[in-house]
Amino acid sequence: MGGMRRSENLVLAGVVLAALVLRWFAFAPFDISHADEIMQYLEQGKRLAIGVGIVPWEYQFGARNSLIPQLLAGPFWLGRSLAGESLAGMLAARWTFLAAGLVALPAAWKLGALSGRGHAFMALLVASVWYECVLFSTLLLSEVLASGLIALAAALLLADRPSRAALRSAGLLLGLGVLVRLQYAPFAAVLVLARLRLDRAMWIQLILGGLAAGAIGALSDLAAGQVPFRWIWVNFAYNMSEGRAARFGESGPLQYARWLLIHLGPLAPLILAGALLGPRRYRPLVWALIANLLFHSLIAHKEYRFVWLSTWSIVVLAAIA
């Protein structure tokens, strides 16, 4: 029995090592795939760290919070303090974000472990080596961090009898995930409603955790010189009322379905069937990923990264199935 457990631990260590090695080789600090990586996050982290930087309109008008820039400001300042005008600060900030995004790995493990240790290995393996999981983990995007936080919260929520501490942790993680990526609020809402339903005791514990996340968000806004949570209203006003996001291009309602079929490749039917028809305990997560896809499909401006949380959930659920 002990030998079997040692063998399993070696396999687990090998999968985690493979995940780290793949991300090490895929990580390219100067290869920016989206403008947001520089202007919305890296540049703002630098500005908070040294007081100098370009301020895009989103921050001028208060349409975003500063959680990610504040996360990056510390390592940016430290790297600059230790290595002066070199690129150490930028590299430290980018590595810090990549490390934070690794929360998706324990999230996959815990989701699989709800069905068994073998399922946990398969879920972790896919989250570690699936090509898009590797690619997205190296990008400095809010979708990456928010997906990991919300997925870990889902793993805690979907347990048969989650403890009060687990529910509070889930509330904290869900709250932080939504603060990092506001557009994932429908995913979180459907997940919670489908799982908790009318269980008052569970709701209380989850809300307590959510309040802690709200406090962190409010302190973040105050530190950035903003009225707490005003950015939510400003974001909706500019992107929904004025349609600023739509200026970057519009796509039809079926665009995400097309992208999914392309990105999942020839295995798309098998992967989708596995994700949608897997064990019943994961049904709240299935409803949440579908709701997220539908919500984003109604928005005119579409980018594949916007639904990364749904894509990640699909491949991990398929691995479990």
XYZ file of C-alpha atoms in Angstrom:
321
model
C 0.000 0.000 0.000
C 2.827 2.347 0.912
C 4.597 1.553 -2.356
C 1.455 2.338 -4.339
C 1.060 5.660 -2.563
C 4.713 6.521 -3.259
C 4.192 5.690 -6.922
C 1.119 7.912 -7.041
C 3.032 10.736 -5.398
C 5.816 10.372 -7.960
C 3.280 10.549 -10.787
C 1.710 13.623 -9.172
C 5.094 15.278 -8.830
C 5.840 14.450 -12.464
C 2.603 16.075 -13.666
C 3.250 19.222 -11.631
C 6.838 19.326 -12.891
C 5.593 18.985 -16.468
C 3.197 21.890 -15.866
C 6.003 24.094 -14.562
C 8.463 23.141 -17.303
C 5.939 23.758 -20.069
C 5.095 27.165 -18.644
C 8.777 27.992 -18.232
C 9.431 27.362 -21.924
C 6.169 28.961 -23.095
C 6.669 32.120 -21.050
C 7.986 34.985 -23.187
C 8.049 38.271 -21.252
C 8.346 40.406 -24.399
C 5.735 38.501 -26.413
C 2.520 40.413 -25.729
C -0.590 38.917 -27.321
C -3.110 41.511 -26.068
C -2.727 45.255 -25.576
C -4.340 44.969 -22.134
C -1.299 43.086 -20.875
C 0.808 46.215 -21.282
C -1.516 49.204 -21.008
C -4.046 48.003 -18.431
C -1.842 45.957 -16.125
C 1.938 46.021 -16.573
C 2.144 49.762 -17.258
C -0.208 50.522 -14.378
C 1.771 48.310 -12.015
C 4.906 50.220 -12.982
C 3.111 53.542 -12.504
C 2.004 52.569 -9.002
C 5.521 51.364 -8.170
C 7.552 54.360 -9.394
C 4.953 57.088 -9.905
C 5.501 57.467 -13.654
C 3.525 55.860 -16.453
C 0.902 56.218 -19.176
C -2.667 56.451 -17.886
C -5.206 55.053 -20.412
C -8.758 56.365 -20.501
C -10.084 53.439 -18.427
C -8.064 54.621 -15.437
C -8.548 58.313 -16.152
C -12.322 57.911 -15.966
C -12.285 55.142 -13.336
C -13.708 52.315 -15.449
C -11.461 49.644 -13.895
C -10.265 48.754 -10.436
C -6.574 48.491 -9.583
C -6.362 45.019 -8.052
C -4.045 43.556 -10.698
C -1.802 46.651 -10.972
C -1.520 46.675 -7.177
C -0.543 42.989 -7.251
C 2.196 43.810 -9.775
C 3.405 47.008 -8.104
C 5.188 45.236 -5.223
C 7.412 42.939 -7.312
C 7.958 45.767 -9.813
C 9.206 48.054 -7.037
C 11.337 45.293 -5.521
C 12.988 44.401 -8.818
C 13.680 48.041 -9.565
C 15.078 48.606 -6.076
C 17.470 45.664 -6.379
C 18.502 46.089 -10.014
C 17.957 49.762 -10.806
C 16.922 50.656 -14.346
C 17.139 47.086 -15.623
C 14.161 44.946 -16.633
C 14.167 43.104 -13.296
C 11.041 44.899 -12.097
C 9.055 44.017 -15.202
C 10.214 40.401 -15.076
C 9.388 40.111 -11.372
C 5.892 41.467 -12.013
C 5.244 39.073 -14.873
C 6.553 36.041 -12.983
C 4.432 37.014 -9.997
C 1.293 37.048 -12.121
C 2.178 33.715 -13.721
C 2.640 32.229 -10.236
C -0.725 33.608 -9.118
C -2.381 32.017 -12.145
C -1.114 28.597 -11.071
C -4.102 28.486 -8.703
C -5.854 26.791 -11.648
C -3.806 23.625 -11.014
C -5.034 22.885 -7.458
C -8.498 23.921 -8.655
C -8.418 21.181 -11.295
C -7.099 18.631 -8.789
C -9.791 19.437 -6.222
C -12.546 19.322 -8.833
C -11.423 15.887 -9.979
C -10.918 14.655 -6.422
C -14.637 15.090 -5.789
C -15.082 11.949 -7.916
C -11.906 10.087 -7.004
C -8.134 10.192 -6.980
C -7.873 8.915 -10.551
C -10.226 11.664 -11.701
C -8.085 14.198 -9.847
C -4.968 13.007 -11.713
C -6.711 13.304 -15.073
C -8.089 16.766 -14.322
C -4.680 17.984 -13.156
C -2.980 16.421 -16.174
C -5.239 18.251 -18.619
C -4.956 21.548 -16.731
C -1.179 21.097 -16.749
C -0.446 20.124 -20.348
C -3.443 21.020 -22.555
C -1.968 23.494 -25.022
C -4.360 26.353 -24.267
C -4.000 25.898 -20.519
C -0.265 26.377 -20.968
C -0.656 29.307 -23.356
C -3.197 31.238 -21.294
C -1.255 30.719 -18.063
C 1.598 32.807 -19.505
C -0.628 35.770 -20.431
C -1.060 38.771 -18.149
C -4.843 38.926 -18.409
C -7.634 39.298 -15.881
C -9.405 36.271 -17.389
C -6.505 34.012 -16.403
C -6.415 34.932 -12.718
C -10.191 35.176 -12.352
C -10.668 31.737 -13.923
C -8.338 30.093 -11.431
C -9.953 31.807 -8.448
C -13.515 30.960 -9.503
C -12.599 27.376 -10.458
C -11.088 26.797 -7.008
C -14.221 28.251 -5.434
C -16.311 25.848 -7.518
C -14.269 22.900 -6.259
C -14.998 23.931 -2.666
C -18.698 24.520 -3.329
C -19.355 21.234 -5.132
C -18.210 19.051 -2.244
C -20.959 16.906 -0.743
C -20.928 18.643 2.639
C -18.635 21.677 2.469
C -17.534 22.954 5.852
C -18.241 26.481 7.002
C -14.597 27.366 6.427
C -14.781 25.963 2.880
C -17.922 27.978 2.148
C -16.362 31.168 3.469
C -13.255 30.490 1.390
C -15.448 29.876 -1.657
C -17.208 33.178 -1.078
C -13.886 34.973 -0.795
C -12.525 33.359 -3.966
C -15.710 34.019 -5.945
C -15.755 37.626 -4.808
C -12.126 38.177 -5.737
C -12.642 36.431 -9.075
C -15.533 38.730 -9.945
C -13.590 41.796 -8.803
C -10.704 40.780 -11.035
C -13.032 40.080 -13.986
C -16.445 41.677 -13.533
C -17.813 39.972 -16.656
C -17.579 36.616 -14.865
C -20.302 37.635 -12.414
C -22.994 35.656 -14.348
C -20.823 32.524 -14.123
C -20.418 32.954 -10.374
C -24.101 33.749 -9.845
C -25.377 30.693 -11.724
C -22.828 28.443 -10.010
C -23.928 29.608 -6.564
C -27.657 29.534 -7.281
C -27.504 26.063 -8.818
C -25.454 24.680 -5.927
C -26.861 26.394 -2.835
C -30.491 26.880 -3.891
C -32.415 27.618 -0.679
C -29.870 26.339 1.847
C -29.842 29.289 4.241
C -26.955 28.026 6.375
C -24.688 27.657 3.337
C -25.697 31.074 2.018
C -24.713 32.754 5.282
C -21.204 31.307 5.245
C -20.732 32.072 1.543
C -21.874 35.663 2.022
C -19.435 36.120 4.893
C -16.606 35.159 2.578
C -17.996 37.417 -0.125
C -18.064 40.333 2.309
C -14.366 39.782 2.996
C -13.698 39.989 -0.746
C -15.802 43.145 -0.883
C -13.714 44.682 1.899
C -10.532 43.904 -0.034
C -12.050 45.468 -3.143
C -13.114 48.590 -1.255
C -9.654 49.026 0.297
C -8.096 48.549 -3.144
C -10.318 51.272 -4.603
C -9.579 53.652 -1.732
C -5.840 53.059 -2.135
C -6.218 53.951 -5.826
C -8.071 57.167 -4.933
C -11.460 55.915 -6.137
C -14.880 55.762 -4.558
C -15.311 52.051 -3.706
C -16.983 50.124 -6.536
C -17.755 53.240 -8.582
C -15.761 51.610 -11.392
C -18.552 49.045 -11.857
C -21.049 51.736 -12.785
C -18.534 53.598 -14.951
C -17.612 50.377 -16.753
C -21.243 49.649 -17.595
C -21.892 53.255 -18.594
C -19.028 53.399 -21.073
C -19.176 49.870 -22.486
C -22.918 49.266 -22.482
C -24.467 52.714 -22.897
C -21.816 54.273 -25.127
C -20.675 51.020 -26.715
C -16.962 51.795 -26.481
C -15.973 48.118 -26.523
C -17.955 47.574 -29.720
C -15.638 50.016 -31.486
C -12.987 47.296 -31.434
C -15.179 45.070 -33.612
C -18.428 43.143 -33.449
C -19.322 39.497 -34.061
C -22.520 37.491 -34.318
C -24.034 35.478 -31.444
C -22.586 32.156 -32.674
C -18.964 33.324 -32.785
C -17.965 31.706 -29.480
C -19.459 28.387 -30.575
C -17.367 28.549 -33.747
C -14.220 29.409 -31.824
C -14.780 26.555 -29.389
C -15.097 24.025 -32.199
C -11.919 25.382 -33.809
C -9.844 25.527 -30.643
C -10.920 22.142 -29.308
C -10.012 20.629 -32.666
C -11.092 17.198 -33.967
C -11.844 16.042 -30.421
C -14.428 18.808 -29.929
C -17.530 16.528 -30.010
C -15.982 14.085 -27.514
C -14.751 16.866 -25.228
C -18.081 18.681 -25.239
C -20.021 15.468 -24.639
C -17.760 14.565 -21.724
C -18.103 18.001 -20.166
C -21.873 18.241 -20.530
C -22.768 14.624 -19.699
C -20.341 13.977 -16.847
C -21.160 13.142 -13.200
C -24.233 14.840 -11.807
C -22.356 16.578 -8.991
C -20.753 18.897 -11.569
C -24.078 20.044 -13.013
C -23.919 23.521 -11.334
C -20.545 24.096 -12.993
C -21.968 23.001 -16.358
C -24.876 25.447 -16.037
C -22.452 28.188 -15.057
C -20.142 27.686 -18.036
C -23.135 27.637 -20.393
C -24.535 30.820 -18.821
C -21.144 32.481 -19.226
C -21.045 31.566 -22.923
C -24.596 32.801 -23.488
C -23.969 36.058 -21.635
C -20.842 36.852 -23.627
C -22.579 35.809 -26.854
C -25.089 38.621 -26.317
C -22.291 41.210 -26.186
C -21.373 42.555 -29.612
C -17.606 42.787 -29.063
C -16.148 39.298 -28.726
C -12.691 37.946 -28.025
C -11.930 34.285 -27.383
C -10.134 35.109 -24.139
C -13.347 36.542 -22.691
C -14.804 33.036 -22.234
C -11.610 31.335 -21.091
C -13.270 30.324 -17.808
C -15.878 28.343 -19.778
C -13.264 26.761 -22.037
C -11.096 25.761 -19.065
C -14.123 24.256 -17.312
C -15.070 22.289 -20.422
C -11.672 20.610 -20.876
C -11.291 19.832 -17.165
C -14.816 18.431 -16.856
C -14.199 16.320 -19.961
C -11.017 14.960 -18.374
C -12.966 14.035 -15.228
C -15.684 12.350 -17.297
